[in-house]
CSV table of C-alpha atoms in Angstrom, one decimal:
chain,number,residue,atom,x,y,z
A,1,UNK,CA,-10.6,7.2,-5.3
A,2,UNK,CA,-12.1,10.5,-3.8
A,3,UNK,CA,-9.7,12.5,-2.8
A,4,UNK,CA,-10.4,16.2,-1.0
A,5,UNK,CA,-7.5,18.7,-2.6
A,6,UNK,CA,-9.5,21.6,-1.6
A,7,UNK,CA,-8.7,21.3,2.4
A,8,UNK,CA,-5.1,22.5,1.5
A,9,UNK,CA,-5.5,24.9,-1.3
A,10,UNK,CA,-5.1,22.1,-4.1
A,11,UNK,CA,-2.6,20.2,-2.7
A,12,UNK,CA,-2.5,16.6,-0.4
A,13,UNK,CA,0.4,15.1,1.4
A,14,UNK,CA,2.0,11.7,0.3
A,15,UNK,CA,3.6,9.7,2.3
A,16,UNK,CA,5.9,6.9,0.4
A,17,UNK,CA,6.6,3.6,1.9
A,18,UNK,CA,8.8,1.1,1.1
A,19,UNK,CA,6.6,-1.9,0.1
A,20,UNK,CA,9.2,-4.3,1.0
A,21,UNK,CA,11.0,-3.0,3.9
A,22,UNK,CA,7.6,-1.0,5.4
A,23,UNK,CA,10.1,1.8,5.8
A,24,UNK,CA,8.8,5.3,5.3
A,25,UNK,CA,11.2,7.0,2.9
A,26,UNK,CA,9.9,10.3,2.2
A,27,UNK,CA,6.9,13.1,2.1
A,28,UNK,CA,5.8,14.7,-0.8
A,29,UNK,CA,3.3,16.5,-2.2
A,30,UNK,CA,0.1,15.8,-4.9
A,31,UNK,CA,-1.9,17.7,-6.4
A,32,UNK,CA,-4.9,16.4,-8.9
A,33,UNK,CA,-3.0,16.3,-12.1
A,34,UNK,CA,0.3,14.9,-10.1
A,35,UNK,CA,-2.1,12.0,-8.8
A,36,UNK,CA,-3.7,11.3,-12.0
A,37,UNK,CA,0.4,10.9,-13.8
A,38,UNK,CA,1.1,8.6,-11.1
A,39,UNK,CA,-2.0,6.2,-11.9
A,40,UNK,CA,-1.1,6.6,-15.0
A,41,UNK,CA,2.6,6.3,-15.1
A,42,UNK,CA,3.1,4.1,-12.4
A,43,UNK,CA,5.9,6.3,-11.0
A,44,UNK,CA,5.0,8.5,-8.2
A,45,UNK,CA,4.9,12.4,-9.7
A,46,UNK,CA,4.7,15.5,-7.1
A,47,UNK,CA,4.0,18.9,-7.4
A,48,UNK,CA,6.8,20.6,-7.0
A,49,UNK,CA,6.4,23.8,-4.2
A,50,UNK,CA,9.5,24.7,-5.2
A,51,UNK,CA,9.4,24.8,-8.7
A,52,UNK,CA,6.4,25.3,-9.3
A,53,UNK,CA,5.1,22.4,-11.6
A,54,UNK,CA,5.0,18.5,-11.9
A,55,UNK,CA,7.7,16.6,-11.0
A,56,UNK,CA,8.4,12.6,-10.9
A,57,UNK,CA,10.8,11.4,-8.6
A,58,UNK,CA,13.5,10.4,-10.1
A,59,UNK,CA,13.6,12.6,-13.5
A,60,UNK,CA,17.2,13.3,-13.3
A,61,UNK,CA,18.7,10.6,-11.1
A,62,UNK,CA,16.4,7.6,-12.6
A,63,UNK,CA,15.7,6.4,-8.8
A,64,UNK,CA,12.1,6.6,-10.0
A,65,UNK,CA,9.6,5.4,-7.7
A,66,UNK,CA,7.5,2.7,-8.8
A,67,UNK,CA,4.5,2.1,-7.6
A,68,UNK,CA,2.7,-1.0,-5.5
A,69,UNK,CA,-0.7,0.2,-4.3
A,70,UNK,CA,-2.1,3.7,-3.1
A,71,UNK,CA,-4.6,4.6,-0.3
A,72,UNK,CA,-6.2,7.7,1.4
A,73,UNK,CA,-6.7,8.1,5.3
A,74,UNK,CA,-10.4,8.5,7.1
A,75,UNK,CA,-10.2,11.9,5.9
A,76,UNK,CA,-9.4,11.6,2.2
A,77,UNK,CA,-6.7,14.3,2.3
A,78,UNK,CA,-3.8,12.2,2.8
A,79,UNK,CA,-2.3,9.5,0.6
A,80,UNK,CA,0.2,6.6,1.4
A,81,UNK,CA,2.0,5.5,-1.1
A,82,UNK,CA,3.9,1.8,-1.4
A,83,UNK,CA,6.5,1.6,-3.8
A,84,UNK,CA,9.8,-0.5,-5.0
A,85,UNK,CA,12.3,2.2,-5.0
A,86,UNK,CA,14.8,2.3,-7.8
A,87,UNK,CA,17.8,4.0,-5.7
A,88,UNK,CA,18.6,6.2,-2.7
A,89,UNK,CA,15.2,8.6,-2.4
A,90,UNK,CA,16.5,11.9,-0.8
A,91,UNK,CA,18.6,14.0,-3.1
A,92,UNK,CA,21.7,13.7,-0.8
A,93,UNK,CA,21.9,10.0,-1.8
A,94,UNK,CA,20.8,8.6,1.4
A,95,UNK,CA,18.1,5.7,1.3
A,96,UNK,CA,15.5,8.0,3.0
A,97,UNK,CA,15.2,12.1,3.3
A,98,UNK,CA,15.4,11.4,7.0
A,99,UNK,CA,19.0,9.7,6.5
A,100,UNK,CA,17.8,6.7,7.7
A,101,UNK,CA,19.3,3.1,5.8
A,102,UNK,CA,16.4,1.9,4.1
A,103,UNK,CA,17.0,-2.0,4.8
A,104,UNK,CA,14.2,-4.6,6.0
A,105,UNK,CA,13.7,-6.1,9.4
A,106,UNK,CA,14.4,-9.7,8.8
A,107,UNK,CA,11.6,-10.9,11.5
A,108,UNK,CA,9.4,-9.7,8.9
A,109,UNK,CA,10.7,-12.2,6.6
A,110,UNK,CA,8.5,-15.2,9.5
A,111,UNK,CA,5.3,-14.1,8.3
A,112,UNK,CA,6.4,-13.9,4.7
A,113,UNK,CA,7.7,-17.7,5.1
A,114,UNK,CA,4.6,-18.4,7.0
A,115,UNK,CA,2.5,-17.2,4.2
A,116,UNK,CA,4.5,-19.3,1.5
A,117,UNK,CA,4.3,-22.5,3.9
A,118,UNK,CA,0.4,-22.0,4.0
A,119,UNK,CA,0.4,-22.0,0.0
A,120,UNK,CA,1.9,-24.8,0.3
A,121,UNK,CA,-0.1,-26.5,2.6
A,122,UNK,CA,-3.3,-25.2,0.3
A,123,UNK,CA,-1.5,-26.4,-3.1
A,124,UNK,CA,0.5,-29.4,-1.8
A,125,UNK,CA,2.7,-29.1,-5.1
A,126,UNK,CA,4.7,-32.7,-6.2
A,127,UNK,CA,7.9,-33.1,-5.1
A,128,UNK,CA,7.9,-29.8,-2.5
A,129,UNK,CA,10.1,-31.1,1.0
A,130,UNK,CA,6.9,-29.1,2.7
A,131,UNK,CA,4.4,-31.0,1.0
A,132,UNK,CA,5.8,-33.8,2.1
A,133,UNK,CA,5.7,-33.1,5.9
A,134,UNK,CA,2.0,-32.0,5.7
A,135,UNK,CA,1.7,-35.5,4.1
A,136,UNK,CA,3.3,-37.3,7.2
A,137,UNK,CA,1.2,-36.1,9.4
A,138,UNK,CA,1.1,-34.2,12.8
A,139,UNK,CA,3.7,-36.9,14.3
A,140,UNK,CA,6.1,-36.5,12.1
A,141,UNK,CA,6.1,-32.6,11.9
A,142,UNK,CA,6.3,-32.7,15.4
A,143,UNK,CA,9.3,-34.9,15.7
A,144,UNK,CA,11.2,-32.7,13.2
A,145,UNK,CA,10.6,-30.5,15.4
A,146,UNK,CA,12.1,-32.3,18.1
A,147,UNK,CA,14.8,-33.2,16.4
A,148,UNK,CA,15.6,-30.4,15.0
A,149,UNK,CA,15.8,-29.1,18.4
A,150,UNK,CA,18.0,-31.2,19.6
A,151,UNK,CA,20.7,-30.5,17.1
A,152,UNK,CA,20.5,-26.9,18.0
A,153,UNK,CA,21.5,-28.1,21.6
A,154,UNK,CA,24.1,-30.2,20.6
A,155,UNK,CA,25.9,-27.5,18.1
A,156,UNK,CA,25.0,-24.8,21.4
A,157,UNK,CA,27.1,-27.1,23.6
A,158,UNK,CA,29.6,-28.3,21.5
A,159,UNK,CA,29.7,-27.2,17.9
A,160,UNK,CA,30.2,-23.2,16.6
A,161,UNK,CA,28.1,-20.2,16.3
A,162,UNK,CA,27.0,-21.0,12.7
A,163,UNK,CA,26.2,-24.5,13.1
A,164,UNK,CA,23.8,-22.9,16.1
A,165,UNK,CA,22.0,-20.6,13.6
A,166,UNK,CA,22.0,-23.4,11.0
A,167,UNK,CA,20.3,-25.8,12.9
A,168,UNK,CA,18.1,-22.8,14.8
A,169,UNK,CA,16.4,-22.5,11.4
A,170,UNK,CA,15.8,-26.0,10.6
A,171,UNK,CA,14.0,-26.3,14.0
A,172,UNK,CA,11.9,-22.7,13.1
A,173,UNK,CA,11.5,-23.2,9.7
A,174,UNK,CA,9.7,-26.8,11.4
A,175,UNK,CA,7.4,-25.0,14.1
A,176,UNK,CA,6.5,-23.0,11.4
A,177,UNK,CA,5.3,-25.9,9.4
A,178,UNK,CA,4.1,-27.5,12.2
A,179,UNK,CA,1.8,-24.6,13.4
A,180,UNK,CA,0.4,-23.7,9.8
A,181,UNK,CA,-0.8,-27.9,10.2
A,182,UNK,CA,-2.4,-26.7,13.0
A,183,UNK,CA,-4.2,-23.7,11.6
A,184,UNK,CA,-1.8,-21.4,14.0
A,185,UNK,CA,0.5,-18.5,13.3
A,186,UNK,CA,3.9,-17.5,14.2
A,187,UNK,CA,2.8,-14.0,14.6
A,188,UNK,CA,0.3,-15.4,17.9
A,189,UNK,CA,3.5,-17.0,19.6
A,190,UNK,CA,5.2,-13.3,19.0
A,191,UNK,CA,1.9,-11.6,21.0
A,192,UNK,CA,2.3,-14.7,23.6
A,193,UNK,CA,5.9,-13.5,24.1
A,194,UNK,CA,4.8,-9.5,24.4
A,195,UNK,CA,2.5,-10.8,27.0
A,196,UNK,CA,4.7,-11.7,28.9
A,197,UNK,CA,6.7,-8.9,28.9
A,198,UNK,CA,4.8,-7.0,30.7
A,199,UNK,CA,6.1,-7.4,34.5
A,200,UNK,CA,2.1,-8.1,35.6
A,201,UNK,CA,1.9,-11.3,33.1
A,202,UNK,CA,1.5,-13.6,35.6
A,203,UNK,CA,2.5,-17.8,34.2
A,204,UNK,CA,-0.8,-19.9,34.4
């Protein structure tokens, strides 16, 4: 990876991002031999403004960052950093240096499912409860769906809260299915949705 060091006197910014959650946690800085003991280490190591030398994240607290994958911007004088995060990153013991709880949007977790569903759908492992709805066919996915669906009514109307949500997954959890069959995404009903947001979407 070429990196330019020289723009800011021997130094880069890096920015570090939660791999999991896509937070950002903190901003730090790199210079060549603090890059090079990252690769190496796997732990992300700054230089130290402050102190004047090398210094890895988690040294004294052991809420070392570890780390996933690293990339430079268009201009190759800026780095951003994915890592699993051992701890609480800012030195006060909050989650991030901006204070911020570092905890994961669970919509994120559709696409994830979505992605496991389509190796599913390319694998068709024995005795998977997935498998076996690709195997049915597009009738049957589609009735779970349905039916699915109308339990969620039924425990909206009559049954509790929990119930709701229960059955509210069962019916996702079989769109889901059902659109990866189709060679769809959850992620294109979330941009049909945002469409229609806006106050000029007009219904077709």
């Amino acid at each position: 990876m070429e990196i330019d060091f020289e723009k800011m006197g021997g130094l880069v910014p890096a920015i570090i991002q939660d791999d999991s959650t896509k937070n950002v946690l903190m901003l730090g800085f790199m210079n060549a031999e603090a890059y090079a003991k990252t690769v190496d280490s796997g732990k992300v190591t700054f230089f130290s403004r402050t102190k004047n030398r090398l210094w890895t994240k988690g040294e004294e607290s052991g809420n070392f960052l570890h780390v996933v994958s690293i990339q430079n911007d268009c201009d190759r004088d800026t780095l951003l950093i994915r890592v699993n995060p051992a701890g609480p990153v800012c030195h006060t013991g909050t989650d991030t240096c901006w204070g911020e709880k570092n905890t994961a949007n669970p919509l994120l977790f559709l696409s994830e499912l979505q992605d496991f569903i389509e190796r599913r759908h390319k694998e068709m492992p024995e005795g998977s409860y997935t498998t076996s709805l690709f195997k049915d066919g597009i009738n049957r996915m589609a009735q779970k769906v349905g039916e699915e669906a109308l339990e969620a009514v039924i425990e909206a109307v009559n049954g509790t809260d929990d119930r709701l949500i229960y059955e509210g997954s069962d019916m996702l959890y079989h769109l889901i299915v059902l659109l990866t069959s189709k060679g769809l995404r959850i992620e294109q009903m979330a941009e049909e949705l945002q469409k229609r947001h806006n106050p000029q979407w007009k219904k077709h």
